mmCIF file of C-alpha atoms and ligand atoms in Angstrom:
data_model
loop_
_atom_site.group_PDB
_atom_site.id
_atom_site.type_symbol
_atom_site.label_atom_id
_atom_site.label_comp_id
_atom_site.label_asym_id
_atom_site.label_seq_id
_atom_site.Cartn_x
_atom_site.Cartn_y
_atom_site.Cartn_z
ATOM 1 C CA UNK A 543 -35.036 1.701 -28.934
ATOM 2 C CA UNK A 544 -31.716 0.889 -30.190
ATOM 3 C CA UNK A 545 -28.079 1.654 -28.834
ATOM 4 C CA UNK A 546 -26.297 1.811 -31.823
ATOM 5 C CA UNK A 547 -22.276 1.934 -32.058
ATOM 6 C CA UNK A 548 -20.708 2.085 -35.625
ATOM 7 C CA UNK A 549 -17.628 0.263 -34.602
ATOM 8 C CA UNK A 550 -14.817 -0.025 -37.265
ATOM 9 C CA UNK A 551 -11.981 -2.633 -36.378
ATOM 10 C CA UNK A 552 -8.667 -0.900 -37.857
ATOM 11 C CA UNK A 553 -6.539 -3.893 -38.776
ATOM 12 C CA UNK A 554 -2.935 -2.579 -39.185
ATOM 13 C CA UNK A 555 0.061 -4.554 -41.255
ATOM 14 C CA UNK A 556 3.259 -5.237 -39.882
ATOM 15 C CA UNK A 557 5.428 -2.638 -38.470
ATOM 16 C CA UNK A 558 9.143 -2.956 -38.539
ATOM 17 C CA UNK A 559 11.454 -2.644 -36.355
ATOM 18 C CA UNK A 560 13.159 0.482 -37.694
ATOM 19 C CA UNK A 561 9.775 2.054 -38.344
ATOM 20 C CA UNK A 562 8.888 5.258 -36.229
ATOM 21 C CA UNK A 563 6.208 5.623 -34.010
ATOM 22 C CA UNK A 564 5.375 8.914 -36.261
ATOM 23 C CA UNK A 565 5.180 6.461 -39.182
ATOM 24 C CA UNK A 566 2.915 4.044 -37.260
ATOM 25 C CA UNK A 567 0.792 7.327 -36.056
ATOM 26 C CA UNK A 568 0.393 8.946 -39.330
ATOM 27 C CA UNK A 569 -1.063 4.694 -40.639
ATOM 28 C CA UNK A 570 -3.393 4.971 -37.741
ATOM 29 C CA UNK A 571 -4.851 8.290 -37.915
ATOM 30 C CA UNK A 572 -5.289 7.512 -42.180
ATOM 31 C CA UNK A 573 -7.469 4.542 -41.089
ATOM 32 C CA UNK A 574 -9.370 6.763 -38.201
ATOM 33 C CA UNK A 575 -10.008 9.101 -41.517
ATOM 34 C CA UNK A 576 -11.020 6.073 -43.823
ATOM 35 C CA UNK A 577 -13.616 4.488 -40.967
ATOM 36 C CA UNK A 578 -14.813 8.528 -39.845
ATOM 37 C CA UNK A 579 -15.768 8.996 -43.424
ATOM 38 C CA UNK A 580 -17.867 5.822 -42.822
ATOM 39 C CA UNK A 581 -19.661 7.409 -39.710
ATOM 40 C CA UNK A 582 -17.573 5.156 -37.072
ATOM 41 C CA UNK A 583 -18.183 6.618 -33.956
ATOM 42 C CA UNK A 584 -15.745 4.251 -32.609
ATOM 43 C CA UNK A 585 -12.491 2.812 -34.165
ATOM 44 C CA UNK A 586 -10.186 0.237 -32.706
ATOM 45 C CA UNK A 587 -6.529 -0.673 -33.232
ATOM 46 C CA UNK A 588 -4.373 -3.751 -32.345
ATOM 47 C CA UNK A 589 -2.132 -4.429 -29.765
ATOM 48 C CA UNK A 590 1.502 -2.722 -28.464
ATOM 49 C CA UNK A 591 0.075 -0.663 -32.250
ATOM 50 C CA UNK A 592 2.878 2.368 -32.010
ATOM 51 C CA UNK A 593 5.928 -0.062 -32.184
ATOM 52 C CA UNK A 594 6.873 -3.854 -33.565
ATOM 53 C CA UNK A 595 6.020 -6.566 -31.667
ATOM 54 C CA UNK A 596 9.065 -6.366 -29.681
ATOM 55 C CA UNK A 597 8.910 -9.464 -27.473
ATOM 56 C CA UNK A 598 9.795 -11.473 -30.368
ATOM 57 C CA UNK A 599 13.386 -10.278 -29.865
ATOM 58 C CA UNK A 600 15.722 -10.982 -26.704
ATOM 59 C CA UNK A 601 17.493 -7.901 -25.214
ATOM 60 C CA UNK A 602 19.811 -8.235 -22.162
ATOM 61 C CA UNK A 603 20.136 -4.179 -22.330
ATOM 62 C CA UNK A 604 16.830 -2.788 -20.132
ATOM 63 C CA UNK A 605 17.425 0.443 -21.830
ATOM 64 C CA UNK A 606 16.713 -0.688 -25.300
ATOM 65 C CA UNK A 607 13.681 -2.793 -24.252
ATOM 66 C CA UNK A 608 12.240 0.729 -22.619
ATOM 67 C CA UNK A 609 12.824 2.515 -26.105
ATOM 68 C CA UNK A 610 9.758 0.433 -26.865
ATOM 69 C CA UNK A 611 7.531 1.802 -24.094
ATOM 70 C CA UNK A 612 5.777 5.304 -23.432
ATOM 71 C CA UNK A 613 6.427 7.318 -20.726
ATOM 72 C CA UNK A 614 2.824 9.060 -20.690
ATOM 73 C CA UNK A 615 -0.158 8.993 -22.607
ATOM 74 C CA UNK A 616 -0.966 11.043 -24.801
ATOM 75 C CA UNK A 617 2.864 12.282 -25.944
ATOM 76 C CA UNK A 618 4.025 14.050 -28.570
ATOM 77 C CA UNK A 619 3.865 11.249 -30.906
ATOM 78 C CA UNK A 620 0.246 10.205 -30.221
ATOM 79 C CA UNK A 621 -1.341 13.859 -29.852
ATOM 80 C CA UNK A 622 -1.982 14.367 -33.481
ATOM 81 C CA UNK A 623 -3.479 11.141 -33.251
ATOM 82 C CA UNK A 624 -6.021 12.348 -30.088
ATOM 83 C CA UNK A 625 -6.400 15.371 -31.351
ATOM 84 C CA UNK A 626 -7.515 13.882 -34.779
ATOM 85 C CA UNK A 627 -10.243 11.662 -33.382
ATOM 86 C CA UNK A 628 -11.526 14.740 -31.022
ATOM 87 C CA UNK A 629 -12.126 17.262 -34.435
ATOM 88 C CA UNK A 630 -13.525 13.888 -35.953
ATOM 89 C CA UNK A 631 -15.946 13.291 -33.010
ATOM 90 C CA UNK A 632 -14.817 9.860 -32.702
ATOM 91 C CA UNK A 633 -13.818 7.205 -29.978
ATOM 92 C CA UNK A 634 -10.658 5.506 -30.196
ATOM 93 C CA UNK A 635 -8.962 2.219 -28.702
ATOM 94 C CA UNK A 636 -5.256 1.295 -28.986
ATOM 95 C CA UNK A 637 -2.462 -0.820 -27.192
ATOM 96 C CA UNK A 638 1.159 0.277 -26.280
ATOM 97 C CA UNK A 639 3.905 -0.763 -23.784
ATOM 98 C CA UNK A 640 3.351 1.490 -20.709
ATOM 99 C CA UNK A 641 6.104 2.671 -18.256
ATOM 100 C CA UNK A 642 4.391 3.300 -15.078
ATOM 101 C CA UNK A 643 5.746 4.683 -12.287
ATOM 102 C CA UNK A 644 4.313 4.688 -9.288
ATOM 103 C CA UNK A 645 5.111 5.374 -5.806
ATOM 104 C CA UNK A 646 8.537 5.694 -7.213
ATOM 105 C CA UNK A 647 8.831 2.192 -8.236
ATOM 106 C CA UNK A 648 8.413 1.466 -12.559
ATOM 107 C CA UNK A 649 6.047 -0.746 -13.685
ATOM 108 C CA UNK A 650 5.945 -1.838 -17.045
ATOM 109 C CA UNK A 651 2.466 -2.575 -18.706
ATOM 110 C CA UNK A 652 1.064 -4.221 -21.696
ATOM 111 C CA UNK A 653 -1.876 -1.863 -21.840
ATOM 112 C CA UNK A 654 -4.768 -0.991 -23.785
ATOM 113 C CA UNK A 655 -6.729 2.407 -23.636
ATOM 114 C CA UNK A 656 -10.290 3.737 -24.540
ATOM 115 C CA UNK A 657 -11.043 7.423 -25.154
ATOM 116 C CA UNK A 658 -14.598 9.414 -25.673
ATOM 117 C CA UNK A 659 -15.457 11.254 -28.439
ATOM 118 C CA UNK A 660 -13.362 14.325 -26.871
ATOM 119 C CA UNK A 661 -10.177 12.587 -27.089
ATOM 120 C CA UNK A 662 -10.211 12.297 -23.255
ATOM 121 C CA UNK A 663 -8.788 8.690 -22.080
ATOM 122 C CA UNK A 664 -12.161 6.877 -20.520
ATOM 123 C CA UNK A 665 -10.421 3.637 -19.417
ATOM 124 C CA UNK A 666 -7.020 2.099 -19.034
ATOM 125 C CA UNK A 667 -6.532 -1.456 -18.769
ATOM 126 C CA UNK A 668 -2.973 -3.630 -18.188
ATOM 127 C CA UNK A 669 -2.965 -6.852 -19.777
ATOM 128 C CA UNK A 670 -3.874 -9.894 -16.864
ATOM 129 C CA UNK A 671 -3.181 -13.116 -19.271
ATOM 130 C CA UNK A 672 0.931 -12.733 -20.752
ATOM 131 C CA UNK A 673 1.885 -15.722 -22.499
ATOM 132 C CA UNK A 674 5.132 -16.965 -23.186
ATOM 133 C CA UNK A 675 8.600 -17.396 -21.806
ATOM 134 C CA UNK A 676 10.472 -15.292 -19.164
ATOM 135 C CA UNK A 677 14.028 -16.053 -20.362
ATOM 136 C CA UNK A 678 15.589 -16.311 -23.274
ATOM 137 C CA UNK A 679 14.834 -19.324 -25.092
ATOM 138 C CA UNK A 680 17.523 -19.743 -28.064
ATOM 139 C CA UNK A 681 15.752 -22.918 -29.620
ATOM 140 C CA UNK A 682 12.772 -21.116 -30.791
ATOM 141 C CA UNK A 683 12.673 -19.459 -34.017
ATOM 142 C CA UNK A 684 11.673 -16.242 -32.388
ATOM 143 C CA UNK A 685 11.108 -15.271 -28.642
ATOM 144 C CA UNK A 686 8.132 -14.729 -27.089
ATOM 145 C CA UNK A 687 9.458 -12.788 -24.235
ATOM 146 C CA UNK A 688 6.031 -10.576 -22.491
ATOM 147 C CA UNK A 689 6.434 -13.030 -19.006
ATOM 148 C CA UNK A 690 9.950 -10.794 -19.293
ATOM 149 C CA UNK A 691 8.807 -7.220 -20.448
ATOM 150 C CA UNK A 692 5.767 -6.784 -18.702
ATOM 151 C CA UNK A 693 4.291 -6.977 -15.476
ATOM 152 C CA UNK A 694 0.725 -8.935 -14.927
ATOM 153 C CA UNK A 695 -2.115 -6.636 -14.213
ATOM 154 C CA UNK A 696 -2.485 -6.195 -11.037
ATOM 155 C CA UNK A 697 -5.891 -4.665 -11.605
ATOM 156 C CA UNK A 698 -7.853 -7.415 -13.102
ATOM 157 C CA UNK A 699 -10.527 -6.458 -16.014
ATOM 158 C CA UNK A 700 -13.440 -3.716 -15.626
ATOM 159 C CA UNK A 701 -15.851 -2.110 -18.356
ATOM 160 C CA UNK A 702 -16.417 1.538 -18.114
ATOM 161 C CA UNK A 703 -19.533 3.543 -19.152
ATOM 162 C CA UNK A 704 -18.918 5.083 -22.538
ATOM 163 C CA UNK A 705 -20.860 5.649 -26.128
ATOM 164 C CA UNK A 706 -24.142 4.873 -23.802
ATOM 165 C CA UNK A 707 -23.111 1.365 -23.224
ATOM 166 C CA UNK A 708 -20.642 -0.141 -20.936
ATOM 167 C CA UNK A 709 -16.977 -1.476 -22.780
ATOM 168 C CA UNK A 710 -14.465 -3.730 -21.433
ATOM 169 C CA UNK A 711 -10.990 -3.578 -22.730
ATOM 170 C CA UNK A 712 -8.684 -6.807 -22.737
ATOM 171 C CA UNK A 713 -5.293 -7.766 -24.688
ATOM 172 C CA UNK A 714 -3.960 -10.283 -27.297
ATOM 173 C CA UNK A 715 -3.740 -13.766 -25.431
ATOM 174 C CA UNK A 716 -6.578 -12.405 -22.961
ATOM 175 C CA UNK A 717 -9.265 -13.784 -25.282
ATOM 176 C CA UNK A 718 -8.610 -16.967 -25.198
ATOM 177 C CA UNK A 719 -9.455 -17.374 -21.313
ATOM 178 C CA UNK A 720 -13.127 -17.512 -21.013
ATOM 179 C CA UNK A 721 -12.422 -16.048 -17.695
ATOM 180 C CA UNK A 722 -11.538 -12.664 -19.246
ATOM 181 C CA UNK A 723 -14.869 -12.132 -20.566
ATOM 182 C CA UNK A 724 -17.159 -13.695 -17.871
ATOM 183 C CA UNK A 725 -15.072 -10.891 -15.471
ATOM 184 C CA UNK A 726 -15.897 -8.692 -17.935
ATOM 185 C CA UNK A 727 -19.528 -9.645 -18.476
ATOM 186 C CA UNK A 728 -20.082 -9.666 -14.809
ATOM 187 C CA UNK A 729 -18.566 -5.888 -14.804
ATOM 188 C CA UNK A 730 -22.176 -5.241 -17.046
ATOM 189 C CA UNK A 731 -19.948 -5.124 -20.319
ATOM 190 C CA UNK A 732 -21.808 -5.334 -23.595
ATOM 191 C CA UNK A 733 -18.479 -4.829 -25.974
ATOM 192 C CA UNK A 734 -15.403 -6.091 -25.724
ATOM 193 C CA UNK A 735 -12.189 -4.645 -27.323
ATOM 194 C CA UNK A 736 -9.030 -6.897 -28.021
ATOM 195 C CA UNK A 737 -6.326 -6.072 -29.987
ATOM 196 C CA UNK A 738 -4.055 -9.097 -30.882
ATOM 197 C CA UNK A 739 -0.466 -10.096 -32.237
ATOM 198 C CA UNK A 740 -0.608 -13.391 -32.627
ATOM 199 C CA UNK A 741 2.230 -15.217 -34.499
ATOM 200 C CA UNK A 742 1.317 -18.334 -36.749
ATOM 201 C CA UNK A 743 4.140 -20.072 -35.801
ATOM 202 C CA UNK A 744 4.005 -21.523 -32.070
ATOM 203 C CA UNK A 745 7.051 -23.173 -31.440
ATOM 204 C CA UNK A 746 5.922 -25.476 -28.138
ATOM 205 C CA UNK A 747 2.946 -26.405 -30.577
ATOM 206 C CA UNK A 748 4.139 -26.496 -34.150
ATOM 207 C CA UNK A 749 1.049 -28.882 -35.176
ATOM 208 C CA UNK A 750 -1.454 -26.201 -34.226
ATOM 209 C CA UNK A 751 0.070 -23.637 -36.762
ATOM 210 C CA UNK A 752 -2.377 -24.826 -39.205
ATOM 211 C CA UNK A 753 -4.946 -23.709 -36.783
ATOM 212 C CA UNK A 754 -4.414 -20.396 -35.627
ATOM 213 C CA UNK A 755 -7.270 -18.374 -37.447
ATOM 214 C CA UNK A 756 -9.351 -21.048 -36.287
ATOM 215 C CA UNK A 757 -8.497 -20.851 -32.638
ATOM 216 C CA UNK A 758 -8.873 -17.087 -33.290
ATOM 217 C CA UNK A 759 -12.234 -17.219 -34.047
ATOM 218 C CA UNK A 760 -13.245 -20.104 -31.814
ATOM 219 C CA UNK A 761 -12.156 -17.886 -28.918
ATOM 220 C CA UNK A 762 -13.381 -14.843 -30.287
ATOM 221 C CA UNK A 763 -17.112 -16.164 -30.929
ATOM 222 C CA UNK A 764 -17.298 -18.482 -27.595
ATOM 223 C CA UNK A 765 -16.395 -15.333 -25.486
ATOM 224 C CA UNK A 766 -19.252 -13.539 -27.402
ATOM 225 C CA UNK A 767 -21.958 -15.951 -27.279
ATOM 226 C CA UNK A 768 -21.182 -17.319 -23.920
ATOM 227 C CA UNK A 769 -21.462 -13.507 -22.389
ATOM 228 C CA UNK A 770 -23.613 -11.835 -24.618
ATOM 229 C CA UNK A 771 -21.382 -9.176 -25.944
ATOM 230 C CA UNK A 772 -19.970 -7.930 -28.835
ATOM 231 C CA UNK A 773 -16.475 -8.757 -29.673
ATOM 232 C CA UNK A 774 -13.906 -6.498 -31.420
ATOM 233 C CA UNK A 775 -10.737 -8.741 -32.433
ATOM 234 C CA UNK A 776 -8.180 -6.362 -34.266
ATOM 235 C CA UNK A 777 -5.082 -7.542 -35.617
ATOM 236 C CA UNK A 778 -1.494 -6.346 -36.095
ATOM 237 C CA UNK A 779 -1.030 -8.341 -39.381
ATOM 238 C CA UNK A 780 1.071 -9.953 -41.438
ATOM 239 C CA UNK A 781 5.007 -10.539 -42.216
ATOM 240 C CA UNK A 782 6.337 -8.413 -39.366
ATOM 241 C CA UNK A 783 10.545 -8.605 -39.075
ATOM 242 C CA UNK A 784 10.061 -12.330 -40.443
ATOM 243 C CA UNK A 785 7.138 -13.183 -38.339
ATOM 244 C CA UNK A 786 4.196 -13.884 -40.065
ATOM 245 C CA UNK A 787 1.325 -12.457 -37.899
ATOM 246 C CA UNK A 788 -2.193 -14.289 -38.549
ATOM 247 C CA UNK A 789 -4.926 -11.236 -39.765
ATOM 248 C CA UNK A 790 -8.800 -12.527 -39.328
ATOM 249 C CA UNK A 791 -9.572 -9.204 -37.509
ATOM 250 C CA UNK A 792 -13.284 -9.761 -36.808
ATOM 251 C CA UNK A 793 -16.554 -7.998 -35.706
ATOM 252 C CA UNK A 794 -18.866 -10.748 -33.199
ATOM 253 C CA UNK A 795 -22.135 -10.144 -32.668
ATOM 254 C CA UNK A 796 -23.567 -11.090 -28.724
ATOM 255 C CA UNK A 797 -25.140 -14.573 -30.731
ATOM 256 C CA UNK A 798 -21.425 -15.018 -31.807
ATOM 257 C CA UNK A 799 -21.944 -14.854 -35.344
ATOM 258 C CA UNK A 800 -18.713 -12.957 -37.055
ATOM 259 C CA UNK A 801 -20.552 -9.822 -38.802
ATOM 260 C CA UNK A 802 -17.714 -8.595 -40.295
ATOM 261 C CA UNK A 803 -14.559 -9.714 -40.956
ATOM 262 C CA UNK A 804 -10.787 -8.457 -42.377
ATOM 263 C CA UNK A 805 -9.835 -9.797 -46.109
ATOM 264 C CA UNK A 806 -6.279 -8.876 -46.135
ATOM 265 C CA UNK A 807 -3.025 -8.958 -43.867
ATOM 266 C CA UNK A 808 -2.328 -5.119 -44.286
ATOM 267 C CA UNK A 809 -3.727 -1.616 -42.825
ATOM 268 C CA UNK A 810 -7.671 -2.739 -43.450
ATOM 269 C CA UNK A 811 -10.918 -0.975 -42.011
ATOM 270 C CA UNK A 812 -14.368 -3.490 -40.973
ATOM 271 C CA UNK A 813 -17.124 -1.585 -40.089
ATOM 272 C CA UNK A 814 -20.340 -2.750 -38.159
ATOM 273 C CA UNK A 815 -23.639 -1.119 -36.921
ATOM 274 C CA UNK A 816 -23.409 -2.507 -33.526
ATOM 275 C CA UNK A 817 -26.420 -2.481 -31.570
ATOM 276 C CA UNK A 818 -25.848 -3.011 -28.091
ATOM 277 C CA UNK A 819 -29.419 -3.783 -27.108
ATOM 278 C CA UNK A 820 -29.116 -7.285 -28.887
ATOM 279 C CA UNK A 821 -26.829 -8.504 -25.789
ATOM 280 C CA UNK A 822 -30.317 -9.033 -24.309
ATOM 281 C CA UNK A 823 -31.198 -11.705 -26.918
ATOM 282 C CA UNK A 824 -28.340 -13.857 -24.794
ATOM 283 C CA UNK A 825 -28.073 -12.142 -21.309
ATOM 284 C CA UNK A 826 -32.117 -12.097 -20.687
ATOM 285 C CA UNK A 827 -32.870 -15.936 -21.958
ATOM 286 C CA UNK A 828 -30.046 -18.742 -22.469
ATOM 287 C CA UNK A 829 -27.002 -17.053 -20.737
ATOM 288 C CA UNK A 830 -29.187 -14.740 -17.601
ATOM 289 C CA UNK A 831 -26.780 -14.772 -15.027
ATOM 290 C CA UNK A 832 -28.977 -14.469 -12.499
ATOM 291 C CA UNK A 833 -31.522 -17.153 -13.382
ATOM 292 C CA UNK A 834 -28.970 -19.730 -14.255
ATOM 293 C CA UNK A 835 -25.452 -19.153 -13.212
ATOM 294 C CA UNK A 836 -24.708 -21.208 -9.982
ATOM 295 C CA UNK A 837 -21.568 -19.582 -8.589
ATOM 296 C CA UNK A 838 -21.802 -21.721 -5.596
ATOM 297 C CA UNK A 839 -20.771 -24.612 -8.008
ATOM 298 C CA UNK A 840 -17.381 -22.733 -9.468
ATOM 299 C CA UNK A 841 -15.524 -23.047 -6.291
ATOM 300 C CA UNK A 842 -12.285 -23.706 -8.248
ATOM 301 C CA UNK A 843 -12.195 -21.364 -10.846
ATOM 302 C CA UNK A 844 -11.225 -18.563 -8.531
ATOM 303 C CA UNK A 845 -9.703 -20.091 -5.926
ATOM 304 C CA UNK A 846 -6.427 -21.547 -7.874
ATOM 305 C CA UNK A 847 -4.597 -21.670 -10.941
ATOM 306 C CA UNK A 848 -3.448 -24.445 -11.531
ATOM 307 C CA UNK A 849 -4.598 -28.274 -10.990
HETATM 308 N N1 LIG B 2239 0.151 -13.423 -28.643
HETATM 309 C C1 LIG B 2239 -0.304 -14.731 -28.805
HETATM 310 C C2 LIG B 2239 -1.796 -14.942 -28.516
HETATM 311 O O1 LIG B 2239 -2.211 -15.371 -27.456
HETATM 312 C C3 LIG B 2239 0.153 -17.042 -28.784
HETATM 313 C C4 LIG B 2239 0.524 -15.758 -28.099
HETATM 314 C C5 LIG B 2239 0.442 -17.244 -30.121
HETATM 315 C C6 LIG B 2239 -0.539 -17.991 -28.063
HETATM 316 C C7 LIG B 2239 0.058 -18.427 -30.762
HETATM 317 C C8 LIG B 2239 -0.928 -19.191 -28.686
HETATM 318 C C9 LIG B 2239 -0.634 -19.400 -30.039
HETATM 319 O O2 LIG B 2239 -2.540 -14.735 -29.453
HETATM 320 C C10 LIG B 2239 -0.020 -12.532 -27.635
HETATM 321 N N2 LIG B 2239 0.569 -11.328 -27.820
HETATM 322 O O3 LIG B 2239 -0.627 -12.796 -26.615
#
């Protein structure tokens, strides 16, 4: 008997700075409509999706960088959004910039979240992997400033039970550790969700540019195969404040074959029929765990991070 998810990836364009979060709310809830209409039962949007990608720009004033973060979640901004995928019966994933305090101390997140069906947020998850540069780095075209913004997870990665499977969340430069989905794998997940902002331009690297979808992918469909899950990639796209952001949202099945897959660099909906019981082709022969994964072997993996 199948597990079936209809899973719609909702690609979104670029989002300028001086757009609203309203404006980026009222995009996201017309592409919840557009993949509902479909039958989704799940739909998933990019990375830090209510705002620009913000850690492109250096800003010595802390109170401007927190105009880019949330406060709580939901907000007034996002409830027509929940409230929209609760009447529509459907499950939603997004990313924003969390401001977290706890304990009296603020913590500031790159997070993703995961809701049922009721609009009620399932699972939470803080982005472990943040790439980039922690001060301002004047030679580069653009900054890429998230070792500045945001805190590392402190909570490592975790799937939760939800649309009768289990689902893993992770962020952006997350999927291109295969640690991040081995973790996840290991926490029984049979999807993964990752939205992604991912310039073309790499400045340290500019002889990669030319490879950036393909790096996409490569990390996309090794996480998939080598775990046995399905793989969500969703993209913020396109020309974004002068940045052009690489599309190739994609839809990978557990053999890590791409089942669906964007066609522009705007607001786009993919849609699969993801059936979760097809992790088993992977996880019960070439990649059990159990039979064939010799732990005792990995002693380095978790034990540093560096050589
Ligand atoms: N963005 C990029 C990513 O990992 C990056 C950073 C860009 C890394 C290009 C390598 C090459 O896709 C985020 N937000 O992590």
């Amino acid at each position: 008997m199948n597990r079936m998810i209809r899973t719609a990836a909702a690609q979104m364009g670029p989002i300028s700075r001086d757009e609203t979060r309203v404006s980026a709310v009222v995009r996201m809830i017309a592409l919840l409509e557009q993949a509902a209409a479909q039958n989704a039962d799940l739909v998933v949007f990019p990375e830090l999706a209510l705002t620009s990608f913000f850690p492109r720009w250096f800003m010595p004033d802390q109170s401007e960088v927190d105009s880019y973060f949330e406060t709580e979640m939901p907000n007034t901004v996002t409830a027509p959004l929940f409230r929209r995928a609760r009447d529509l019966r459907v499950a939603i994933s997004f990313g924003y910039a969390e401001l977290h305090r706890q304990d009296g101390i603020l913590h500031r997140y790159n997070t993703a979240i995961l809701t049922d069906r009721a609009g009620q947020i399932l699972s939470r998850y803080r982005k472990v992997h943040l790439p980039g540069h922690g001060e301002e780095e004047p030679w580069r075209p653009f900054q890429h400033l998230e070792k500045r913004y945001f805190e590392p997870s402190p909570f490592g990665f975790h799937a939760a039970d939800a649309l009768n499977g289990r689902i893993g969340l992770a962020i952006c430069n997350d999927r291109r550790w295969p640690e991040t989905y081995r973790e996840l794998a290991l926490d029984g997940a049979e999807m993964v969700l990752i939205g992604y902002n991912t310039p073309r331009h790499y400045p340290p690297a500019p002889e990669h540019d030319h490879l950036q979808d393909f790096h996409n992918h490569l990390s996309l469909q090794a996480g998939a195969y080598a775990n046995g899950m399905w793989v969500i990639g969703v993209a913020k796209a396109g020309v974004e404040e002068g940045c052009d952001l690489i599309g190739g949202s994609a839809i990978v099945a557990p053999t890590g074959e791409i089942v669906a897959q964007a066609k522009t660099l705007g607001d786009e909906i993919i849609l699969a029929d993801c059936d979760l019981t097809r992790c088993a082709e992977i996880r019960a022969n070439i990649f059990d765990f159990a039979q064939h994964r010799r732990p005792e072997a990995y002693t380095r993996i978790a034990a540093r991070n560096g050589q």
